[in-house]
Short mmCIF file of C-alpha atoms in Angstrom, two decimals:
data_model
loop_
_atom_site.label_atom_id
_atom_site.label_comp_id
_atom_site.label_asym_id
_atom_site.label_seq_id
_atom_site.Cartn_x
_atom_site.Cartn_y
_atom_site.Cartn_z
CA UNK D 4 -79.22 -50.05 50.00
CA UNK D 5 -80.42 -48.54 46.54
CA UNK D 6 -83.87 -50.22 47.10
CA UNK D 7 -83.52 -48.25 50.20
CA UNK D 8 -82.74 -45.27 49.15
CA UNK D 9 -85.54 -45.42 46.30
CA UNK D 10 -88.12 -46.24 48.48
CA UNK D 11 -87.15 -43.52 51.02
CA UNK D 12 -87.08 -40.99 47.72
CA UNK D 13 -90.60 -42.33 46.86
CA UNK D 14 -92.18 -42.06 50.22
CA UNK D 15 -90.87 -38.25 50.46
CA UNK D 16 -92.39 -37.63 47.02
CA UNK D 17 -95.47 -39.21 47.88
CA UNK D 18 -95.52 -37.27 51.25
CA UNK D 19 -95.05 -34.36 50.31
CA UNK D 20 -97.91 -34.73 47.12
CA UNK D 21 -100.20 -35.75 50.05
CA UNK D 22 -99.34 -32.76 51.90
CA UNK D 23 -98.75 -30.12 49.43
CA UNK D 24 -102.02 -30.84 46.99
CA UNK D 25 -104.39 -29.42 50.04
CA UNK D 26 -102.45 -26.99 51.20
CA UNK D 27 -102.71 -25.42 48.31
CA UNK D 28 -106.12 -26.12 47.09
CA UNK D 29 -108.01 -24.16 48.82
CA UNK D 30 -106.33 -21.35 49.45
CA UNK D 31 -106.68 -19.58 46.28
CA UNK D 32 -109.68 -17.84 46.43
CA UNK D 33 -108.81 -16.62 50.49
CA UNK D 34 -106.05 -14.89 52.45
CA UNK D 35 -102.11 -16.90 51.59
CA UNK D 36 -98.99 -15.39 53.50
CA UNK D 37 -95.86 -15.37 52.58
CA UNK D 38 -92.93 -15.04 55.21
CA UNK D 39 -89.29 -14.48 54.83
CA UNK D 40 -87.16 -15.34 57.42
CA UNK D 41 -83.60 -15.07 58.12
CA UNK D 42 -81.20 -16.23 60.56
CA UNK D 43 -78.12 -18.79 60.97
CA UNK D 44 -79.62 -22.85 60.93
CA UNK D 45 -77.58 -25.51 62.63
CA UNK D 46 -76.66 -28.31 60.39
CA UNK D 47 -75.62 -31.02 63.16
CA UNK D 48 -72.06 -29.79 63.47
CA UNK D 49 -72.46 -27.65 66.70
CA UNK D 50 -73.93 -24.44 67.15
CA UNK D 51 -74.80 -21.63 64.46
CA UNK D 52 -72.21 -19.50 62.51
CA UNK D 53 -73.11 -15.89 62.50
CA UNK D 54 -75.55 -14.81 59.86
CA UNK D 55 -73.90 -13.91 56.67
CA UNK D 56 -74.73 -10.22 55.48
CA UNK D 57 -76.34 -10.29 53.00
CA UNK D 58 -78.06 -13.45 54.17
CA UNK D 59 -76.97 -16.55 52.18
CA UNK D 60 -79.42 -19.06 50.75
CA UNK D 61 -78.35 -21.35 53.91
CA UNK D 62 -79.65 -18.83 56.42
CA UNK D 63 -82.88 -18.39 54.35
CA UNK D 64 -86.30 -19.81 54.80
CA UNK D 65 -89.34 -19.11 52.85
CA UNK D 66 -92.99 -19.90 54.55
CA UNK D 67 -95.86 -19.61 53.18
CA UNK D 68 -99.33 -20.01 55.78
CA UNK D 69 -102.43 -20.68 53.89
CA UNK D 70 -105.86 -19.51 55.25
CA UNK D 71 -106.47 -23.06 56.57
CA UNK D 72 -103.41 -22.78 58.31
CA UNK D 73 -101.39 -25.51 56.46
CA UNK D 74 -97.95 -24.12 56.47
CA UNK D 75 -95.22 -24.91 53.78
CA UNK D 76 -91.83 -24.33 55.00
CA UNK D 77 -88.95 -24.47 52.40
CA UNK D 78 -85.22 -23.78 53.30
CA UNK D 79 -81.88 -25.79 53.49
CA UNK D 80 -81.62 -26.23 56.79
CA UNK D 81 -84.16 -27.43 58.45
CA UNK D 82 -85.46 -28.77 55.68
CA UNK D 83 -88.61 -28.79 53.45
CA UNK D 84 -91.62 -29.28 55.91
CA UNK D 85 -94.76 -29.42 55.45
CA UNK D 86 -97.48 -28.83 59.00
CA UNK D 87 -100.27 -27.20 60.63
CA UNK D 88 -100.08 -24.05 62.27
CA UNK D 89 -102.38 -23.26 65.39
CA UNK D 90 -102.32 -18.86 66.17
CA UNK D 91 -102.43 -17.69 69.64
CA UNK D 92 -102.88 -13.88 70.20
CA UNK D 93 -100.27 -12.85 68.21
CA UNK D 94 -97.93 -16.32 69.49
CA UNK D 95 -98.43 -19.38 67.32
CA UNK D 96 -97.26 -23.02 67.56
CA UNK D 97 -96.72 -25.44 64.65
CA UNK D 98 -95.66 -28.84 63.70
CA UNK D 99 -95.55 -31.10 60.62
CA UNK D 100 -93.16 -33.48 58.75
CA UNK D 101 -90.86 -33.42 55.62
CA UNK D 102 -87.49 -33.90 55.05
CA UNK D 103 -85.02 -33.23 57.40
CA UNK D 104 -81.46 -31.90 56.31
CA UNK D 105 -78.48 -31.72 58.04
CA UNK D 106 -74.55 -31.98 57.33
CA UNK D 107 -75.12 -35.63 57.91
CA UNK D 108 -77.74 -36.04 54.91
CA UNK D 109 -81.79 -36.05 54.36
CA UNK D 110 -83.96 -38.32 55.92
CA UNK D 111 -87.71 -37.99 56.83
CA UNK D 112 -88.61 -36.98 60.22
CA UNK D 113 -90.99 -34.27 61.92
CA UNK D 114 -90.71 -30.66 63.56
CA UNK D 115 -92.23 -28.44 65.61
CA UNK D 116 -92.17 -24.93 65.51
CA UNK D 117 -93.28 -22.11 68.02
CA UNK D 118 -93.24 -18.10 67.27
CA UNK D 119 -94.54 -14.50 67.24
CA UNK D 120 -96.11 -12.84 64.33
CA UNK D 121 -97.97 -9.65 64.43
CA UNK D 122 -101.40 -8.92 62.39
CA UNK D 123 -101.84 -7.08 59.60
CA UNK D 124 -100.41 -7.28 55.91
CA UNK D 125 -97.26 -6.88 56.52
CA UNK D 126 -96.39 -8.86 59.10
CA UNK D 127 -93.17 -9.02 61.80
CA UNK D 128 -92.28 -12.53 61.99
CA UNK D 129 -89.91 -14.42 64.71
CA UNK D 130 -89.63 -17.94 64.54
CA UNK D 131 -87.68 -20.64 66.17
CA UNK D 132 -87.98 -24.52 64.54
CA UNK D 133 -86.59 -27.62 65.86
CA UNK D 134 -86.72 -30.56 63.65
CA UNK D 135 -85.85 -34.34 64.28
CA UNK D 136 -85.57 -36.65 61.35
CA UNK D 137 -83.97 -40.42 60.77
CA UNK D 138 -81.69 -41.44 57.89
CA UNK D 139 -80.32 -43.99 57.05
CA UNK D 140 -76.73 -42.80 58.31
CA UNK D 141 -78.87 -41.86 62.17
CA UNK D 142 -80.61 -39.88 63.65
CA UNK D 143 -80.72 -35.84 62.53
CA UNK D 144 -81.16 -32.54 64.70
CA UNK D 145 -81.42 -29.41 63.30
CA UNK D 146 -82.64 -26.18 64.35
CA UNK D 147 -83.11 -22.73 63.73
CA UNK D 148 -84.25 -19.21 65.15
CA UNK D 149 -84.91 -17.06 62.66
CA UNK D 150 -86.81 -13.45 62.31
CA UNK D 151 -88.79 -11.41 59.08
CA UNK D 152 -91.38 -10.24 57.46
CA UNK D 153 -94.85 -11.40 56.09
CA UNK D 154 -97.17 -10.54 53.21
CA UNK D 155 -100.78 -11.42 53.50
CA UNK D 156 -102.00 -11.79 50.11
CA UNK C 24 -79.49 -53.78 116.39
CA UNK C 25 -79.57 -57.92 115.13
CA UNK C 26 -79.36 -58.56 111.21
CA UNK C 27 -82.92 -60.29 110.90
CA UNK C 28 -84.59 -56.36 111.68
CA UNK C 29 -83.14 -55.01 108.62
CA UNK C 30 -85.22 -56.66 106.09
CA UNK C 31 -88.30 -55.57 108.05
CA UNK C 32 -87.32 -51.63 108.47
CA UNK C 33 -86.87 -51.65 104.91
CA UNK C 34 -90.36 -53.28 104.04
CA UNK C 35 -91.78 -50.71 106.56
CA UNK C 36 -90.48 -47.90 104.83
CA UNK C 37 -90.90 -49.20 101.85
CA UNK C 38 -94.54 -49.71 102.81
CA UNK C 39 -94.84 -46.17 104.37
CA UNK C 40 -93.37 -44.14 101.39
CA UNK C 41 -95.70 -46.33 98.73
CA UNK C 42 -98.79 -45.40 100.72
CA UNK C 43 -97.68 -42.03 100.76
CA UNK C 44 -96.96 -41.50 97.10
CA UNK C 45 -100.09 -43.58 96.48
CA UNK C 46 -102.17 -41.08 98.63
CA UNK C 47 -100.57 -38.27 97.20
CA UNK C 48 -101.29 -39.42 93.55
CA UNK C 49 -105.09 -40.37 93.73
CA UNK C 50 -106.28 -37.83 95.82
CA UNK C 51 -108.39 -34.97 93.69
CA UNK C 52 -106.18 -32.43 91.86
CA UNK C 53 -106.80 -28.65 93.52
CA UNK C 54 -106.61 -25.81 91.24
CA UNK C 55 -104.09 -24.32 93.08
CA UNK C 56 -101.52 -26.98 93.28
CA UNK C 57 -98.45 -27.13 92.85
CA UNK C 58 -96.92 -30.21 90.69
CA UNK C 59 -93.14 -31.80 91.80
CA UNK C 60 -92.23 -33.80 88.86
CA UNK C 61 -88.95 -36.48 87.97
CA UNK C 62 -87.40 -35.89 84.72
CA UNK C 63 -85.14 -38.16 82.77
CA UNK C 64 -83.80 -38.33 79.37
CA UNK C 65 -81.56 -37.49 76.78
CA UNK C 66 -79.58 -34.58 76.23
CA UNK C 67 -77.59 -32.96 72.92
CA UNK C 68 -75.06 -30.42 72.06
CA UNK C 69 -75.14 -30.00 68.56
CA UNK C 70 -72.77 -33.16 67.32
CA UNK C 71 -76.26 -36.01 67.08
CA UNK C 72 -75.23 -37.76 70.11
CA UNK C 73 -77.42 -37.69 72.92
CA UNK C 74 -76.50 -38.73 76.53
CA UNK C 75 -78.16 -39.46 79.91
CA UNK C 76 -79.86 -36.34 81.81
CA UNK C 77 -81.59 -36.47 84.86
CA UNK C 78 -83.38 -33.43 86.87
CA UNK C 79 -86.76 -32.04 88.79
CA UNK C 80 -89.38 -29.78 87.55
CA UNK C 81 -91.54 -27.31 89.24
CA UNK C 82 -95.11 -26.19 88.05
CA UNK C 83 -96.13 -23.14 90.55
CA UNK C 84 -100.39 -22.70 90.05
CA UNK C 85 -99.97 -19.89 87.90
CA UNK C 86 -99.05 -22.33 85.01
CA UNK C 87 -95.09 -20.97 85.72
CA UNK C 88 -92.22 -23.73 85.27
CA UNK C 89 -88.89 -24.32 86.58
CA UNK C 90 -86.90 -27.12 85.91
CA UNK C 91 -83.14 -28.55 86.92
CA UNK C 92 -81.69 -30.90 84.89
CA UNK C 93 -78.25 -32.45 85.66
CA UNK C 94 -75.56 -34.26 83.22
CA UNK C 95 -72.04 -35.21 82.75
CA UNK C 96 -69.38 -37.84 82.73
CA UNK C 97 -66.41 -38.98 84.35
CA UNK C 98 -63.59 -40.52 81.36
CA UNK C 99 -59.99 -40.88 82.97
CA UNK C 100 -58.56 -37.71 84.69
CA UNK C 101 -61.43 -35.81 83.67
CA UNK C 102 -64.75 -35.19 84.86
CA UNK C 103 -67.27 -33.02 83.37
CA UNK C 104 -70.57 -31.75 84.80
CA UNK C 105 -73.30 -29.41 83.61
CA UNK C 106 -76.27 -27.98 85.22
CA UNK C 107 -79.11 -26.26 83.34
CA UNK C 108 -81.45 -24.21 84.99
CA UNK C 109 -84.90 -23.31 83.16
CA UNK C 110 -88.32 -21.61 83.78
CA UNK C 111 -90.69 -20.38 81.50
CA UNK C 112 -94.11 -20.27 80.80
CA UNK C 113 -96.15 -22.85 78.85
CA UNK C 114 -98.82 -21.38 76.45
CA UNK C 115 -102.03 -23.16 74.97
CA UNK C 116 -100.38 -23.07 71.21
CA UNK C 117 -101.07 -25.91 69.60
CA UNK C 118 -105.03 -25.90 69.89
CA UNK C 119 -105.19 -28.43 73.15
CA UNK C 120 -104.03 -28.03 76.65
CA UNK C 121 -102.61 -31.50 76.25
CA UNK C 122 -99.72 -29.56 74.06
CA UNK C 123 -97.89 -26.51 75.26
CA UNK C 124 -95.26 -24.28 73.81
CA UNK C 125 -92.65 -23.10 75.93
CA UNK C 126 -90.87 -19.95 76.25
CA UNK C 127 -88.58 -18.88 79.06
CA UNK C 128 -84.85 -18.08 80.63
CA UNK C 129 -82.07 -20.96 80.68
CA UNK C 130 -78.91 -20.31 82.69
CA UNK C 131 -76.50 -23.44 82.35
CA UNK C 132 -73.13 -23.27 84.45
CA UNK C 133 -70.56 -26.24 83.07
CA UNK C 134 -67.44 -27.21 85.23
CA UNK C 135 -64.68 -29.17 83.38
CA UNK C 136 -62.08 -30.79 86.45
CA UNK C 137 -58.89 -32.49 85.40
CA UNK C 138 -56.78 -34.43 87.95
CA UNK C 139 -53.56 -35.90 86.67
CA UNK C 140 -52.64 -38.84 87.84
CA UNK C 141 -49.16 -37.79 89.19
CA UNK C 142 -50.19 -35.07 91.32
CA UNK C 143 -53.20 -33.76 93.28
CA UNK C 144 -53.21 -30.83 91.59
CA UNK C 145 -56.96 -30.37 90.46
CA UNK C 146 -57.81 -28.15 87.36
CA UNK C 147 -61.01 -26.77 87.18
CA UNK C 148 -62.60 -24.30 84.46
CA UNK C 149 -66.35 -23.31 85.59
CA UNK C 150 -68.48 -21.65 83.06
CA UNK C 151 -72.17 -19.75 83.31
CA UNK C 152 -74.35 -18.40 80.18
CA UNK C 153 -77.63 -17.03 80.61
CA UNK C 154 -80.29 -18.17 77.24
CA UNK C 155 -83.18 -18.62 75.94
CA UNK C 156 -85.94 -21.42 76.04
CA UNK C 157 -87.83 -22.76 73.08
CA UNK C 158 -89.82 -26.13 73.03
CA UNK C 159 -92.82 -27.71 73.47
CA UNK C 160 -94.64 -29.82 76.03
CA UNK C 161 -97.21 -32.53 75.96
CA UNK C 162 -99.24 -34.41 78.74
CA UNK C 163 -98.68 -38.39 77.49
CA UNK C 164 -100.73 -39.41 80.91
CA UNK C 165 -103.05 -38.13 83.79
CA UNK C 166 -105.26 -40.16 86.60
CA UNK C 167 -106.25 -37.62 88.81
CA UNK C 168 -103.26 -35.55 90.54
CA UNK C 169 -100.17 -37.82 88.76
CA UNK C 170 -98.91 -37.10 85.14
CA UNK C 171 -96.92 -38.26 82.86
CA UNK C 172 -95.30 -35.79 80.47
CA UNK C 173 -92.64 -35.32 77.44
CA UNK C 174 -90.57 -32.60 76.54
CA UNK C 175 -88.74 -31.27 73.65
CA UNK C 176 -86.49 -28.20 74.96
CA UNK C 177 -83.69 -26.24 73.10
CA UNK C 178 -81.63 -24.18 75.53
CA UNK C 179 -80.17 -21.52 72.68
CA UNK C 180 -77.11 -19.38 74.77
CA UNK C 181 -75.43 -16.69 73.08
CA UNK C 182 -72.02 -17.46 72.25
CA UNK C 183 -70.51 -14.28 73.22
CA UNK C 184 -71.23 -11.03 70.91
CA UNK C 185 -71.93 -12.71 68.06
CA UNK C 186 -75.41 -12.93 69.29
CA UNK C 187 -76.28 -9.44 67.52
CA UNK C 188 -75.67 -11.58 64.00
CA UNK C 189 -78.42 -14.56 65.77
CA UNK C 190 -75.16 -17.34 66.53
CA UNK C 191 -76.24 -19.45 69.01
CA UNK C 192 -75.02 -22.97 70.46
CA UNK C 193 -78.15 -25.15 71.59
CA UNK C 194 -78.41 -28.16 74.45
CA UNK C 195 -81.77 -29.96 72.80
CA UNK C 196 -83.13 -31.73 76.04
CA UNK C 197 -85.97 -35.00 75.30
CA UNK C 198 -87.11 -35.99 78.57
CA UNK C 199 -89.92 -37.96 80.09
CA UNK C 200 -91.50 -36.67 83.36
CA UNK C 201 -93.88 -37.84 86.08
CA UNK C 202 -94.85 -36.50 88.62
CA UNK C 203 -98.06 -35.16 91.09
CA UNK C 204 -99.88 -32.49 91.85
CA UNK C 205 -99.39 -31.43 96.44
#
């Protein structure tokens, strides 16, 4: 089981160094947004609790959308997810991989993500993600609808 | 009627509703067709289990959906049955018209019936909530006016006021769906 567990560990590093080094490689030199979103996720035991005001940490997700459209999503729950985002007149859709957290545990599994955001540097954002992953307790849902705000950089 | 004509009415119609669907799947697809579809698959309320779901789906020419999907189960005196009721619009997100997002309206109505055993009494409790619907689509097959599709749907439903702080339970719907263009 620790073999397991260490391999699991080590493919998640590994993904996430395969995923991560591009995304942010070349978008230095061009336009990088950052989002903040906030809303309740759903950890696998039922629905969402209200949001907490102020937000908590749990109901916060940070995104950041390079100009190659590589997004890097980073929050408790869902997870830490790493995809491609494809824009729409103003509507976008998205989906990736990464680690998947829930109240059951982490395991590695994929999401997909459709949403709204406006143009602009600062940006309205509203965004709801749906993420599947396997552990080695089972399978994992999560989700999460969540709105904010963007800075194009 | 004698025994031994059974067995051939049943070819016969078996026979006649084949051709039919066969006809009706390999003819050219019009652009204005509408597409009947069979959905089945797995349904989940928030707790990681997923059960059994069964339904229709609609696609009017416009690109509009509707969709019925049906679940429940029957353990002792109680039975439990839920209907969800979707439509929505698919949109050309994800850079291919192979994969769609999805966003639309989701009414489910639940009914909970207990029977004791003792009695024939029936207790019911029916329940309606009007939602939203989030997912995405993607075309896994298609020969001319017959597809095959998948679905990954979350029903969200307000759970009373709290949906001015963004609470919301969720029925997460995977399905599988074929179907043809008429």
């Amino acid at each position: 089981m620790n073999q397991l567990r260490q391999r699991l560990q080590l493919s998640i590093v590994r993904l996430c160094i395969i995923f991560l080094a591009p995304a942010f490689a070349p978008s230095i030199a061009s336009a990088t947004t950052v989002i903040a979103r906030f809303g309740p996720p759903s950890s696998g035991g039922g629905g969402t609790n209200p949001i907490s005001l102020p937000p908590s940490v749990l109901d916060t997700e940070i995104s950041v959308v390079t100009a190659a459209k590589t997004e890097i999503n980073i929050s408790i729950v869902p997870g830490i997810l790493v995809g491609k985002r494809f824009d729409k007149d103003g509507y976008y859709g998205s989906g990736g991989v990464g680690l998947i957290i829930n109240q059951s545990g982490a395991g590695v599994g994929g999401y997909a993500a459709i949403g709204y955001e406006t143009s602009g540097t600062i940006k309205f954002n509203a965004d709801f993600k749906q993420a599947l992953g396997l552990s080695t307790v089972g399978l994992l849902t999560t989700y999460a609808l969540r709105i904010g705000a963007g800075y194009e950089f | 009627m004698t025994k031994g004509k059974k067995p051939l009415k049943s070819f016969a119609a078996i026979v006649i509703a084949s051709s039919l669907l066969a006809w009706a799947a390999l003819r050219p697809q019009s652009a204005e067709a509408v597409e009947f579809r069979l959905a089945g698959g797995a349904v989940e309320e928030g707790d990681n289990r997923f059960r059994p779901t069964v339904g229709f789906e609609f696609v009017a020419p416009s690109g509009l959906l509707g969709a019925a999907m049906v679940y429940g189960r029957h353990f002792g005196p109680v039975t439990e049955q839920t209907v969800i009721f979707s439509g929505g619009q698919p949109l050309d997100l994800f850079g291919s018209t192979m994969v769609q997002g999805l966003f639309g309206v989701s009414i489910i109505s639940e009914r909970t019936a207990i029977k004791a055993s003792d009695t024939s009494v029936t207790q019911t409790d029916q329940s309606t909530n009007v939602g939203g619907l989030f997912g995405i689509r993607g075309k896994i097959f298609t020969f001319k006016a017959f597809t095959i599709a998948g679905s990954w749907e979350s029903h969200l439903y307000p759970p009373g006021f709290s949906a001015i702080f963004l609470a919301t339970g969720r029925k997460q719907l995977l399905t599988l769906n074929a179907g043809m263009s008429l």
